[in-house]
mmCIF file of the C-alpha atoms, coordinates in Angstrom:
data_MODEL
# 
_entry.id   MODEL 
# 
loop_
_atom_site.group_PDB 
_atom_site.id 
_atom_site.type_symbol 
_atom_site.label_atom_id 
_atom_site.label_alt_id 
_atom_site.label_comp_id 
_atom_site.label_asym_id 
_atom_site.label_entity_id 
_atom_site.label_seq_id 
_atom_site.pdbx_PDB_ins_code 
_atom_site.Cartn_x 
_atom_site.Cartn_y 
_atom_site.Cartn_z 
_atom_site.occupancy 
_atom_site.B_iso_or_equiv 
_atom_site.pdbx_formal_charge 
_atom_site.auth_seq_id 
_atom_site.auth_comp_id 
_atom_site.auth_asym_id 
_atom_site.auth_atom_id 
_atom_site.pdbx_PDB_model_num 
ATOM 1   C CA . MET A 1 1   ? 40.193  -105.467 36.859 1.00 0.00 ? 1   MET A CA 1 
ATOM 2   C CA . ARG A 1 2   ? 36.864  -105.106 38.670 1.00 0.00 ? 2   ARG A CA 1 
ATOM 3   C CA . VAL A 1 3   ? 37.596  -101.435 39.395 1.00 0.00 ? 3   VAL A CA 1 
ATOM 4   C CA . ALA A 1 4   ? 38.378  -100.809 35.725 1.00 0.00 ? 4   ALA A CA 1 
ATOM 5   C CA . GLU A 1 5   ? 35.196  -102.569 34.630 1.00 0.00 ? 5   GLU A CA 1 
ATOM 6   C CA . SER A 1 6   ? 33.166  -100.574 37.159 1.00 0.00 ? 6   SER A CA 1 
ATOM 7   C CA . LEU A 1 7   ? 34.638  -97.281  35.937 1.00 0.00 ? 7   LEU A CA 1 
ATOM 8   C CA . ARG A 1 8   ? 33.988  -98.224  32.321 1.00 0.00 ? 8   ARG A CA 1 
ATOM 9   C CA . GLY A 1 9   ? 30.390  -99.082  33.231 1.00 0.00 ? 9   GLY A CA 1 
ATOM 10  C CA . ASP A 1 10  ? 29.945  -95.689  34.906 1.00 0.00 ? 10  ASP A CA 1 
ATOM 11  C CA . ILE A 1 11  ? 31.298  -93.887  31.842 1.00 0.00 ? 11  ILE A CA 1 
ATOM 12  C CA . VAL A 1 12  ? 29.034  -95.838  29.485 1.00 0.00 ? 12  VAL A CA 1 
ATOM 13  C CA . ARG A 1 13  ? 25.984  -95.126  31.652 1.00 0.00 ? 13  ARG A CA 1 
ATOM 14  C CA . ARG A 1 14  ? 26.774  -91.393  31.669 1.00 0.00 ? 14  ARG A CA 1 
ATOM 15  C CA . GLU A 1 15  ? 27.239  -91.372  27.898 1.00 0.00 ? 15  GLU A CA 1 
ATOM 16  C CA . LEU A 1 16  ? 24.064  -93.405  27.448 1.00 0.00 ? 16  LEU A CA 1 
ATOM 17  C CA . SER A 1 17  ? 22.054  -90.944  29.542 1.00 0.00 ? 17  SER A CA 1 
ATOM 18  C CA . THR A 1 18  ? 23.007  -88.122  27.157 1.00 0.00 ? 18  THR A CA 1 
ATOM 19  C CA . ALA A 1 19  ? 22.565  -90.129  23.951 1.00 0.00 ? 19  ALA A CA 1 
ATOM 20  C CA . PRO A 1 20  ? 20.535  -87.984  21.505 1.00 0.00 ? 20  PRO A CA 1 
ATOM 21  C CA . PHE A 1 21  ? 17.878  -90.671  21.055 1.00 0.00 ? 21  PHE A CA 1 
ATOM 22  C CA . LEU A 1 22  ? 17.216  -91.021  24.795 1.00 0.00 ? 22  LEU A CA 1 
ATOM 23  C CA . VAL A 1 23  ? 17.293  -87.274  25.398 1.00 0.00 ? 23  VAL A CA 1 
ATOM 24  C CA . ALA A 1 24  ? 14.677  -86.792  22.666 1.00 0.00 ? 24  ALA A CA 1 
ATOM 25  C CA . ALA A 1 25  ? 12.611  -89.711  24.010 1.00 0.00 ? 25  ALA A CA 1 
ATOM 26  C CA . ARG A 1 26  ? 12.497  -88.007  27.411 1.00 0.00 ? 26  ARG A CA 1 
ATOM 27  C CA . GLY A 1 27  ? 11.253  -84.792  25.812 1.00 0.00 ? 27  GLY A CA 1 
ATOM 28  C CA . GLY A 1 28  ? 14.568  -82.969  26.087 1.00 0.00 ? 28  GLY A CA 1 
ATOM 29  C CA . THR A 1 29  ? 16.630  -81.126  23.504 1.00 0.00 ? 29  THR A CA 1 
ATOM 30  C CA . PRO A 1 30  ? 19.310  -83.426  22.086 1.00 0.00 ? 30  PRO A CA 1 
ATOM 31  C CA . SER A 1 31  ? 22.694  -82.177  20.947 1.00 0.00 ? 31  SER A CA 1 
ATOM 32  C CA . ARG A 1 32  ? 21.670  -83.178  17.415 1.00 0.00 ? 32  ARG A CA 1 
ATOM 33  C CA . LEU A 1 33  ? 18.716  -84.767  15.692 1.00 0.00 ? 33  LEU A CA 1 
ATOM 34  C CA . PRO A 1 34  ? 18.840  -88.524  16.415 1.00 0.00 ? 34  PRO A CA 1 
ATOM 35  C CA . VAL A 1 35  ? 18.485  -90.776  13.380 1.00 0.00 ? 35  VAL A CA 1 
ATOM 36  C CA . TRP A 1 36  ? 17.197  -94.348  13.286 1.00 0.00 ? 36  TRP A CA 1 
ATOM 37  C CA . PHE A 1 37  ? 14.664  -95.989  11.017 1.00 0.00 ? 37  PHE A CA 1 
ATOM 38  C CA . MET A 1 38  ? 12.323  -98.932  10.908 1.00 0.00 ? 38  MET A CA 1 
ATOM 39  C CA . ARG A 1 39  ? 13.745  -102.059 9.275  1.00 0.00 ? 39  ARG A CA 1 
ATOM 40  C CA . GLN A 1 40  ? 17.243  -100.586 9.455  1.00 0.00 ? 40  GLN A CA 1 
ATOM 41  C CA . ALA A 1 41  ? 18.497  -104.165 9.789  1.00 0.00 ? 41  ALA A CA 1 
ATOM 42  C CA . GLY A 1 42  ? 17.258  -106.184 6.858  1.00 0.00 ? 42  GLY A CA 1 
ATOM 43  C CA . ARG A 1 43  ? 17.480  -107.130 3.216  1.00 0.00 ? 43  ARG A CA 1 
ATOM 44  C CA . SER A 1 44  ? 18.864  -103.739 2.182  1.00 0.00 ? 44  SER A CA 1 
ATOM 45  C CA . LEU A 1 45  ? 22.174  -104.729 3.803  1.00 0.00 ? 45  LEU A CA 1 
ATOM 46  C CA . PRO A 1 46  ? 24.377  -107.248 1.960  1.00 0.00 ? 46  PRO A CA 1 
ATOM 47  C CA . GLU A 1 47  ? 25.854  -108.389 5.277  1.00 0.00 ? 47  GLU A CA 1 
ATOM 48  C CA . TYR A 1 48  ? 22.342  -109.196 6.490  1.00 0.00 ? 48  TYR A CA 1 
ATOM 49  C CA . ARG A 1 49  ? 21.681  -111.331 3.423  1.00 0.00 ? 49  ARG A CA 1 
ATOM 50  C CA . ARG A 1 50  ? 24.960  -113.166 4.003  1.00 0.00 ? 50  ARG A CA 1 
ATOM 51  C CA . VAL A 1 51  ? 24.184  -113.894 7.658  1.00 0.00 ? 51  VAL A CA 1 
ATOM 52  C CA . ARG A 1 52  ? 20.541  -114.858 7.159  1.00 0.00 ? 52  ARG A CA 1 
ATOM 53  C CA . GLY A 1 53  ? 21.089  -116.891 4.009  1.00 0.00 ? 53  GLY A CA 1 
ATOM 54  C CA . SER A 1 54  ? 18.331  -119.498 3.959  1.00 0.00 ? 54  SER A CA 1 
ATOM 55  C CA . VAL A 1 55  ? 17.799  -119.479 7.734  1.00 0.00 ? 55  VAL A CA 1 
ATOM 56  C CA . PRO A 1 56  ? 14.053  -119.122 8.488  1.00 0.00 ? 56  PRO A CA 1 
ATOM 57  C CA . MET A 1 57  ? 13.098  -115.852 10.161 1.00 0.00 ? 57  MET A CA 1 
ATOM 58  C CA . LEU A 1 58  ? 11.872  -117.365 13.418 1.00 0.00 ? 58  LEU A CA 1 
ATOM 59  C CA . THR A 1 59  ? 14.899  -119.644 13.642 1.00 0.00 ? 59  THR A CA 1 
ATOM 60  C CA . ALA A 1 60  ? 17.096  -116.553 13.447 1.00 0.00 ? 60  ALA A CA 1 
ATOM 61  C CA . CYS A 1 61  ? 14.972  -114.853 16.115 1.00 0.00 ? 61  CYS A CA 1 
ATOM 62  C CA . PHE A 1 62  ? 15.897  -117.593 18.612 1.00 0.00 ? 62  PHE A CA 1 
ATOM 63  C CA . ASP A 1 63  ? 19.637  -117.566 17.895 1.00 0.00 ? 63  ASP A CA 1 
ATOM 64  C CA . PRO A 1 64  ? 21.407  -115.117 20.274 1.00 0.00 ? 64  PRO A CA 1 
ATOM 65  C CA . GLY A 1 65  ? 24.420  -114.838 17.980 1.00 0.00 ? 65  GLY A CA 1 
ATOM 66  C CA . MET A 1 66  ? 22.334  -114.015 14.906 1.00 0.00 ? 66  MET A CA 1 
ATOM 67  C CA . ILE A 1 67  ? 20.134  -111.593 16.835 1.00 0.00 ? 67  ILE A CA 1 
ATOM 68  C CA . THR A 1 68  ? 23.230  -109.781 18.077 1.00 0.00 ? 68  THR A CA 1 
ATOM 69  C CA . GLU A 1 69  ? 25.027  -109.639 14.735 1.00 0.00 ? 69  GLU A CA 1 
ATOM 70  C CA . ILE A 1 70  ? 21.995  -108.519 12.723 1.00 0.00 ? 70  ILE A CA 1 
ATOM 71  C CA . THR A 1 71  ? 21.066  -105.871 15.306 1.00 0.00 ? 71  THR A CA 1 
ATOM 72  C CA . LEU A 1 72  ? 24.595  -104.440 15.192 1.00 0.00 ? 72  LEU A CA 1 
ATOM 73  C CA . GLN A 1 73  ? 24.920  -104.328 11.390 1.00 0.00 ? 73  GLN A CA 1 
ATOM 74  C CA . PRO A 1 74  ? 23.148  -100.995 10.721 1.00 0.00 ? 74  PRO A CA 1 
ATOM 75  C CA . VAL A 1 75  ? 24.932  -99.402  13.688 1.00 0.00 ? 75  VAL A CA 1 
ATOM 76  C CA . ARG A 1 76  ? 28.275  -100.325 12.156 1.00 0.00 ? 76  ARG A CA 1 
ATOM 77  C CA . ARG A 1 77  ? 27.328  -99.402  8.585  1.00 0.00 ? 77  ARG A CA 1 
ATOM 78  C CA . HIS A 1 78  ? 25.236  -96.264  9.084  1.00 0.00 ? 78  HIS A CA 1 
ATOM 79  C CA . GLY A 1 79  ? 26.142  -95.041  12.572 1.00 0.00 ? 79  GLY A CA 1 
ATOM 80  C CA . VAL A 1 80  ? 22.464  -94.765  13.533 1.00 0.00 ? 80  VAL A CA 1 
ATOM 81  C CA . ASP A 1 81  ? 21.681  -93.307  16.951 1.00 0.00 ? 81  ASP A CA 1 
ATOM 82  C CA . ALA A 1 82  ? 19.840  -96.379  18.227 1.00 0.00 ? 82  ALA A CA 1 
ATOM 83  C CA . ALA A 1 83  ? 19.895  -100.097 17.537 1.00 0.00 ? 83  ALA A CA 1 
ATOM 84  C CA . ILE A 1 84  ? 16.629  -101.988 17.083 1.00 0.00 ? 84  ILE A CA 1 
ATOM 85  C CA . LEU A 1 85  ? 16.528  -105.518 18.446 1.00 0.00 ? 85  LEU A CA 1 
ATOM 86  C CA . PHE A 1 86  ? 16.235  -108.019 15.593 1.00 0.00 ? 86  PHE A CA 1 
ATOM 87  C CA . SER A 1 87  ? 13.053  -109.916 16.392 1.00 0.00 ? 87  SER A CA 1 
ATOM 88  C CA . ASP A 1 88  ? 9.405   -110.303 15.420 1.00 0.00 ? 88  ASP A CA 1 
ATOM 89  C CA . ILE A 1 89  ? 6.189   -109.683 17.321 1.00 0.00 ? 89  ILE A CA 1 
ATOM 90  C CA . VAL A 1 90  ? 5.151   -113.352 17.054 1.00 0.00 ? 90  VAL A CA 1 
ATOM 91  C CA . VAL A 1 91  ? 8.275   -114.564 18.889 1.00 0.00 ? 91  VAL A CA 1 
ATOM 92  C CA . PRO A 1 92  ? 6.307   -114.909 22.190 1.00 0.00 ? 92  PRO A CA 1 
ATOM 93  C CA . LEU A 1 93  ? 3.725   -117.111 20.445 1.00 0.00 ? 93  LEU A CA 1 
ATOM 94  C CA . LYS A 1 94  ? 6.423   -119.336 18.956 1.00 0.00 ? 94  LYS A CA 1 
ATOM 95  C CA . ALA A 1 95  ? 8.282   -119.462 22.268 1.00 0.00 ? 95  ALA A CA 1 
ATOM 96  C CA . ALA A 1 96  ? 5.138   -120.604 24.072 1.00 0.00 ? 96  ALA A CA 1 
ATOM 97  C CA . GLY A 1 97  ? 4.810   -123.534 21.672 1.00 0.00 ? 97  GLY A CA 1 
ATOM 98  C CA . ILE A 1 98  ? 2.051   -122.198 19.431 1.00 0.00 ? 98  ILE A CA 1 
ATOM 99  C CA . GLY A 1 99  ? 2.353   -123.403 15.829 1.00 0.00 ? 99  GLY A CA 1 
ATOM 100 C CA . VAL A 1 100 ? 3.256   -120.248 13.924 1.00 0.00 ? 100 VAL A CA 1 
ATOM 101 C CA . ASP A 1 101 ? 5.639   -119.552 11.081 1.00 0.00 ? 101 ASP A CA 1 
ATOM 102 C CA . ILE A 1 102 ? 6.543   -116.545 8.963  1.00 0.00 ? 102 ILE A CA 1 
ATOM 103 C CA . LYS A 1 103 ? 5.880   -117.323 5.318  1.00 0.00 ? 103 LYS A CA 1 
ATOM 104 C CA . PRO A 1 104 ? 7.869   -115.293 2.764  1.00 0.00 ? 104 PRO A CA 1 
ATOM 105 C CA . GLY A 1 105 ? 5.600   -112.844 0.995  1.00 0.00 ? 105 GLY A CA 1 
ATOM 106 C CA . ILE A 1 106 ? 2.728   -113.522 3.402  1.00 0.00 ? 106 ILE A CA 1 
ATOM 107 C CA . GLY A 1 107 ? 3.746   -112.951 7.009  1.00 0.00 ? 107 GLY A CA 1 
ATOM 108 C CA . PRO A 1 108 ? 2.862   -114.839 10.196 1.00 0.00 ? 108 PRO A CA 1 
ATOM 109 C CA . VAL A 1 109 ? 0.674   -117.907 9.612  1.00 0.00 ? 109 VAL A CA 1 
ATOM 110 C CA . VAL A 1 110 ? -0.853  -119.856 12.519 1.00 0.00 ? 110 VAL A CA 1 
ATOM 111 C CA . ASP A 1 111 ? -1.329  -123.613 12.139 1.00 0.00 ? 111 ASP A CA 1 
ATOM 112 C CA . HIS A 1 112 ? -4.572  -123.817 14.116 1.00 0.00 ? 112 HIS A CA 1 
ATOM 113 C CA . PRO A 1 113 ? -6.592  -120.584 14.431 1.00 0.00 ? 113 PRO A CA 1 
ATOM 114 C CA . VAL A 1 114 ? -8.327  -120.035 17.779 1.00 0.00 ? 114 VAL A CA 1 
ATOM 115 C CA . ARG A 1 115 ? -12.001 -119.082 17.516 1.00 0.00 ? 115 ARG A CA 1 
ATOM 116 C CA . ASP A 1 116 ? -13.770 -120.483 20.574 1.00 0.00 ? 116 ASP A CA 1 
ATOM 117 C CA . ARG A 1 117 ? -13.397 -120.812 24.324 1.00 0.00 ? 117 ARG A CA 1 
ATOM 118 C CA . ALA A 1 118 ? -11.973 -124.332 24.086 1.00 0.00 ? 118 ALA A CA 1 
ATOM 119 C CA . GLY A 1 119 ? -9.264  -123.051 21.769 1.00 0.00 ? 119 GLY A CA 1 
ATOM 120 C CA . VAL A 1 120 ? -8.395  -120.257 24.178 1.00 0.00 ? 120 VAL A CA 1 
ATOM 121 C CA . ARG A 1 121 ? -8.194  -122.670 27.109 1.00 0.00 ? 121 ARG A CA 1 
ATOM 122 C CA . SER A 1 122 ? -5.861  -124.944 25.156 1.00 0.00 ? 122 SER A CA 1 
ATOM 123 C CA . LEU A 1 123 ? -3.332  -122.198 24.452 1.00 0.00 ? 123 LEU A CA 1 
ATOM 124 C CA . PRO A 1 124 ? -0.005  -122.814 26.211 1.00 0.00 ? 124 PRO A CA 1 
ATOM 125 C CA . LEU A 1 125 ? 1.408   -120.383 28.725 1.00 0.00 ? 125 LEU A CA 1 
ATOM 126 C CA . LEU A 1 126 ? 4.573   -118.382 28.152 1.00 0.00 ? 126 LEU A CA 1 
ATOM 127 C CA . GLU A 1 127 ? 7.293   -118.693 30.763 1.00 0.00 ? 127 GLU A CA 1 
ATOM 128 C CA . PRO A 1 128 ? 10.121  -116.119 30.947 1.00 0.00 ? 128 PRO A CA 1 
ATOM 129 C CA . ASP A 1 129 ? 12.785  -118.771 30.338 1.00 0.00 ? 129 ASP A CA 1 
ATOM 130 C CA . GLN A 1 130 ? 11.176  -119.576 26.982 1.00 0.00 ? 130 GLN A CA 1 
ATOM 131 C CA . VAL A 1 131 ? 12.476  -116.250 25.650 1.00 0.00 ? 131 VAL A CA 1 
ATOM 132 C CA . ASP A 1 132 ? 15.926  -116.781 27.165 1.00 0.00 ? 132 ASP A CA 1 
ATOM 133 C CA . ALA A 1 133 ? 17.535  -116.510 23.722 1.00 0.00 ? 133 ALA A CA 1 
ATOM 134 C CA . VAL A 1 134 ? 16.294  -112.926 23.543 1.00 0.00 ? 134 VAL A CA 1 
ATOM 135 C CA . HIS A 1 135 ? 17.584  -112.277 27.052 1.00 0.00 ? 135 HIS A CA 1 
ATOM 136 C CA . GLN A 1 136 ? 21.027  -113.585 26.090 1.00 0.00 ? 136 GLN A CA 1 
ATOM 137 C CA . ALA A 1 137 ? 21.082  -111.449 22.950 1.00 0.00 ? 137 ALA A CA 1 
ATOM 138 C CA . VAL A 1 138 ? 20.157  -108.309 24.886 1.00 0.00 ? 138 VAL A CA 1 
ATOM 139 C CA . ARG A 1 139 ? 23.033  -108.883 27.312 1.00 0.00 ? 139 ARG A CA 1 
ATOM 140 C CA . LEU A 1 140 ? 25.459  -109.374 24.427 1.00 0.00 ? 140 LEU A CA 1 
ATOM 141 C CA . LEU A 1 141 ? 24.150  -106.255 22.706 1.00 0.00 ? 141 LEU A CA 1 
ATOM 142 C CA . VAL A 1 142 ? 24.350  -104.054 25.793 1.00 0.00 ? 142 VAL A CA 1 
ATOM 143 C CA . ALA A 1 143 ? 28.009  -105.034 26.122 1.00 0.00 ? 143 ALA A CA 1 
ATOM 144 C CA . GLU A 1 144 ? 28.691  -104.346 22.424 1.00 0.00 ? 144 GLU A CA 1 
ATOM 145 C CA . LEU A 1 145 ? 26.654  -101.173 21.961 1.00 0.00 ? 145 LEU A CA 1 
ATOM 146 C CA . GLY A 1 146 ? 28.169  -99.179  24.801 1.00 0.00 ? 146 GLY A CA 1 
ATOM 147 C CA . SER A 1 147 ? 26.626  -95.710  24.627 1.00 0.00 ? 147 SER A CA 1 
ATOM 148 C CA . THR A 1 148 ? 24.253  -96.555  21.748 1.00 0.00 ? 148 THR A CA 1 
ATOM 149 C CA . PRO A 1 149 ? 20.680  -97.182  23.012 1.00 0.00 ? 149 PRO A CA 1 
ATOM 150 C CA . LEU A 1 150 ? 18.874  -100.417 22.205 1.00 0.00 ? 150 LEU A CA 1 
ATOM 151 C CA . ILE A 1 151 ? 15.195  -100.360 21.229 1.00 0.00 ? 151 ILE A CA 1 
ATOM 152 C CA . GLY A 1 152 ? 13.072  -103.383 22.089 1.00 0.00 ? 152 GLY A CA 1 
ATOM 153 C CA . PHE A 1 153 ? 9.468   -103.917 21.030 1.00 0.00 ? 153 PHE A CA 1 
ATOM 154 C CA . ALA A 1 154 ? 6.468   -106.195 21.445 1.00 0.00 ? 154 ALA A CA 1 
ATOM 155 C CA . GLY A 1 155 ? 3.178   -106.809 19.680 1.00 0.00 ? 155 GLY A CA 1 
ATOM 156 C CA . ALA A 1 156 ? 0.034   -105.373 21.248 1.00 0.00 ? 156 ALA A CA 1 
ATOM 157 C CA . PRO A 1 157 ? -2.420  -107.953 22.655 1.00 0.00 ? 157 PRO A CA 1 
ATOM 158 C CA . PHE A 1 158 ? -5.002  -107.118 19.958 1.00 0.00 ? 158 PHE A CA 1 
ATOM 159 C CA . THR A 1 159 ? -2.458  -107.658 17.179 1.00 0.00 ? 159 THR A CA 1 
ATOM 160 C CA . LEU A 1 160 ? -1.304  -111.042 18.473 1.00 0.00 ? 160 LEU A CA 1 
ATOM 161 C CA . ALA A 1 161 ? -4.874  -112.138 19.175 1.00 0.00 ? 161 ALA A CA 1 
ATOM 162 C CA . SER A 1 162 ? -5.834  -111.140 15.629 1.00 0.00 ? 162 SER A CA 1 
ATOM 163 C CA . TYR A 1 163 ? -3.120  -113.353 14.156 1.00 0.00 ? 163 TYR A CA 1 
ATOM 164 C CA . LEU A 1 164 ? -4.266  -116.259 16.326 1.00 0.00 ? 164 LEU A CA 1 
ATOM 165 C CA . ILE A 1 165 ? -7.914  -115.830 15.366 1.00 0.00 ? 165 ILE A CA 1 
ATOM 166 C CA . GLU A 1 166 ? -7.455  -115.063 11.665 1.00 0.00 ? 166 GLU A CA 1 
ATOM 167 C CA . GLY A 1 167 ? -4.647  -117.551 11.204 1.00 0.00 ? 167 GLY A CA 1 
ATOM 168 C CA . GLY A 1 168 ? -2.607  -114.963 9.328  1.00 0.00 ? 168 GLY A CA 1 
ATOM 169 C CA . PRO A 1 169 ? -2.451  -111.334 8.185  1.00 0.00 ? 169 PRO A CA 1 
ATOM 170 C CA . SER A 1 170 ? -5.759  -109.565 7.568  1.00 0.00 ? 170 SER A CA 1 
ATOM 171 C CA . ARG A 1 171 ? -6.767  -106.145 6.288  1.00 0.00 ? 171 ARG A CA 1 
ATOM 172 C CA . ASN A 1 172 ? -10.192 -106.010 7.917  1.00 0.00 ? 172 ASN A CA 1 
ATOM 173 C CA . HIS A 1 173 ? -9.900  -108.403 10.896 1.00 0.00 ? 173 HIS A CA 1 
ATOM 174 C CA . GLU A 1 174 ? -13.325 -109.933 10.250 1.00 0.00 ? 174 GLU A CA 1 
ATOM 175 C CA . HIS A 1 175 ? -12.909 -112.903 12.596 1.00 0.00 ? 175 HIS A CA 1 
ATOM 176 C CA . PRO A 1 176 ? -11.464 -110.915 15.536 1.00 0.00 ? 176 PRO A CA 1 
ATOM 177 C CA . LYS A 1 177 ? -14.252 -108.342 15.247 1.00 0.00 ? 177 LYS A CA 1 
ATOM 178 C CA . ALA A 1 178 ? -16.885 -111.068 15.096 1.00 0.00 ? 178 ALA A CA 1 
ATOM 179 C CA . LEU A 1 179 ? -15.459 -112.772 18.185 1.00 0.00 ? 179 LEU A CA 1 
ATOM 180 C CA . LEU A 1 180 ? -15.192 -109.480 20.059 1.00 0.00 ? 180 LEU A CA 1 
ATOM 181 C CA . ASN A 1 181 ? -18.827 -108.602 19.348 1.00 0.00 ? 181 ASN A CA 1 
ATOM 182 C CA . SER A 1 182 ? -20.423 -112.024 19.686 1.00 0.00 ? 182 SER A CA 1 
ATOM 183 C CA . ALA A 1 183 ? -18.335 -113.678 22.402 1.00 0.00 ? 183 ALA A CA 1 
ATOM 184 C CA . PRO A 1 184 ? -16.616 -111.154 24.693 1.00 0.00 ? 184 PRO A CA 1 
ATOM 185 C CA . GLN A 1 185 ? -16.403 -113.903 27.324 1.00 0.00 ? 185 GLN A CA 1 
ATOM 186 C CA . THR A 1 186 ? -13.967 -115.643 24.965 1.00 0.00 ? 186 THR A CA 1 
ATOM 187 C CA . TRP A 1 187 ? -12.221 -112.534 23.656 1.00 0.00 ? 187 TRP A CA 1 
ATOM 188 C CA . THR A 1 188 ? -11.218 -111.137 27.061 1.00 0.00 ? 188 THR A CA 1 
ATOM 189 C CA . PRO A 1 189 ? -9.504  -114.311 28.366 1.00 0.00 ? 189 PRO A CA 1 
ATOM 190 C CA . LEU A 1 190 ? -7.655  -114.545 25.053 1.00 0.00 ? 190 LEU A CA 1 
ATOM 191 C CA . LEU A 1 191 ? -6.113  -111.103 25.564 1.00 0.00 ? 191 LEU A CA 1 
ATOM 192 C CA . GLU A 1 192 ? -5.142  -112.051 29.106 1.00 0.00 ? 192 GLU A CA 1 
ATOM 193 C CA . LYS A 1 193 ? -3.170  -115.130 28.056 1.00 0.00 ? 193 LYS A CA 1 
ATOM 194 C CA . PRO A 1 194 ? 0.554   -114.648 28.857 1.00 0.00 ? 194 PRO A CA 1 
ATOM 195 C CA . PRO A 1 195 ? 1.769   -114.883 25.220 1.00 0.00 ? 195 PRO A CA 1 
ATOM 196 C CA . HIS A 1 196 ? -0.235  -111.706 24.544 1.00 0.00 ? 196 HIS A CA 1 
ATOM 197 C CA . GLN A 1 197 ? 1.011   -109.714 27.519 1.00 0.00 ? 197 GLN A CA 1 
ATOM 198 C CA . PRO A 1 198 ? 3.779   -107.352 26.351 1.00 0.00 ? 198 PRO A CA 1 
ATOM 199 C CA . HIS A 1 199 ? 5.473   -107.118 29.741 1.00 0.00 ? 199 HIS A CA 1 
ATOM 200 C CA . ILE A 1 200 ? 6.515   -110.783 29.556 1.00 0.00 ? 200 ILE A CA 1 
ATOM 201 C CA . SER A 1 201 ? 8.242   -110.498 26.189 1.00 0.00 ? 201 SER A CA 1 
ATOM 202 C CA . LEU A 1 202 ? 9.698   -107.073 27.050 1.00 0.00 ? 202 LEU A CA 1 
ATOM 203 C CA . LYS A 1 203 ? 11.287  -108.169 30.335 1.00 0.00 ? 203 LYS A CA 1 
ATOM 204 C CA . PRO A 1 204 ? 14.405  -109.480 28.564 1.00 0.00 ? 204 PRO A CA 1 
ATOM 205 C CA . ASN A 1 205 ? 14.982  -105.923 27.289 1.00 0.00 ? 205 ASN A CA 1 
ATOM 206 C CA . LEU A 1 206 ? 15.282  -104.516 30.790 1.00 0.00 ? 206 LEU A CA 1 
ATOM 207 C CA . PRO A 1 207 ? 18.871  -105.195 31.936 1.00 0.00 ? 207 PRO A CA 1 
ATOM 208 C CA . PRO A 1 208 ? 20.845  -101.919 32.319 1.00 0.00 ? 208 PRO A CA 1 
ATOM 209 C CA . GLY A 1 209 ? 21.038  -100.313 28.900 1.00 0.00 ? 209 GLY A CA 1 
ATOM 210 C CA . GLY A 1 210 ? 18.254  -102.435 27.416 1.00 0.00 ? 210 GLY A CA 1 
# 
């Protein structure tokens, strides 16, 4: 059994290495043009609407089963050349214990915006085990996807800091710009807080095939 599993793993890894999406990402010439698209898993799919139902977005983002199923849906329906992990860029903030929710028609809304040094100091840290649900989902997906690549993503530190400072979406980022210009001694530590560091939230995407 172990020999068979090892051989299957070797075959999948070889197929994955020549997947059109990964070949193109490495700057090579793929056997065909790889196709995937932003928001390929979402409201356009009836199966997505059935699975999500009335489940809040961030609740779904911490459910390994829902993450796995929703990520797989467009691969099954459309045969896209890469799966995109079902998640949201504010997942690390929520995981760390920061009061944030995704309001329909608005986007991420933070309970208590951070606009001074005391607020920055009070922000909780993010530990890797706080995104364990994502880690579990990635492992499930790698097993299910086989030779189909999985795309993970994370919010840039500036983007996450902007949500924390503004308290929600903003076109002009007035408060982040003001803090950056008037109090760099507060701005810099904010960017260095673990919830804003992409490598922490991306680590769960790094098992073989992730």
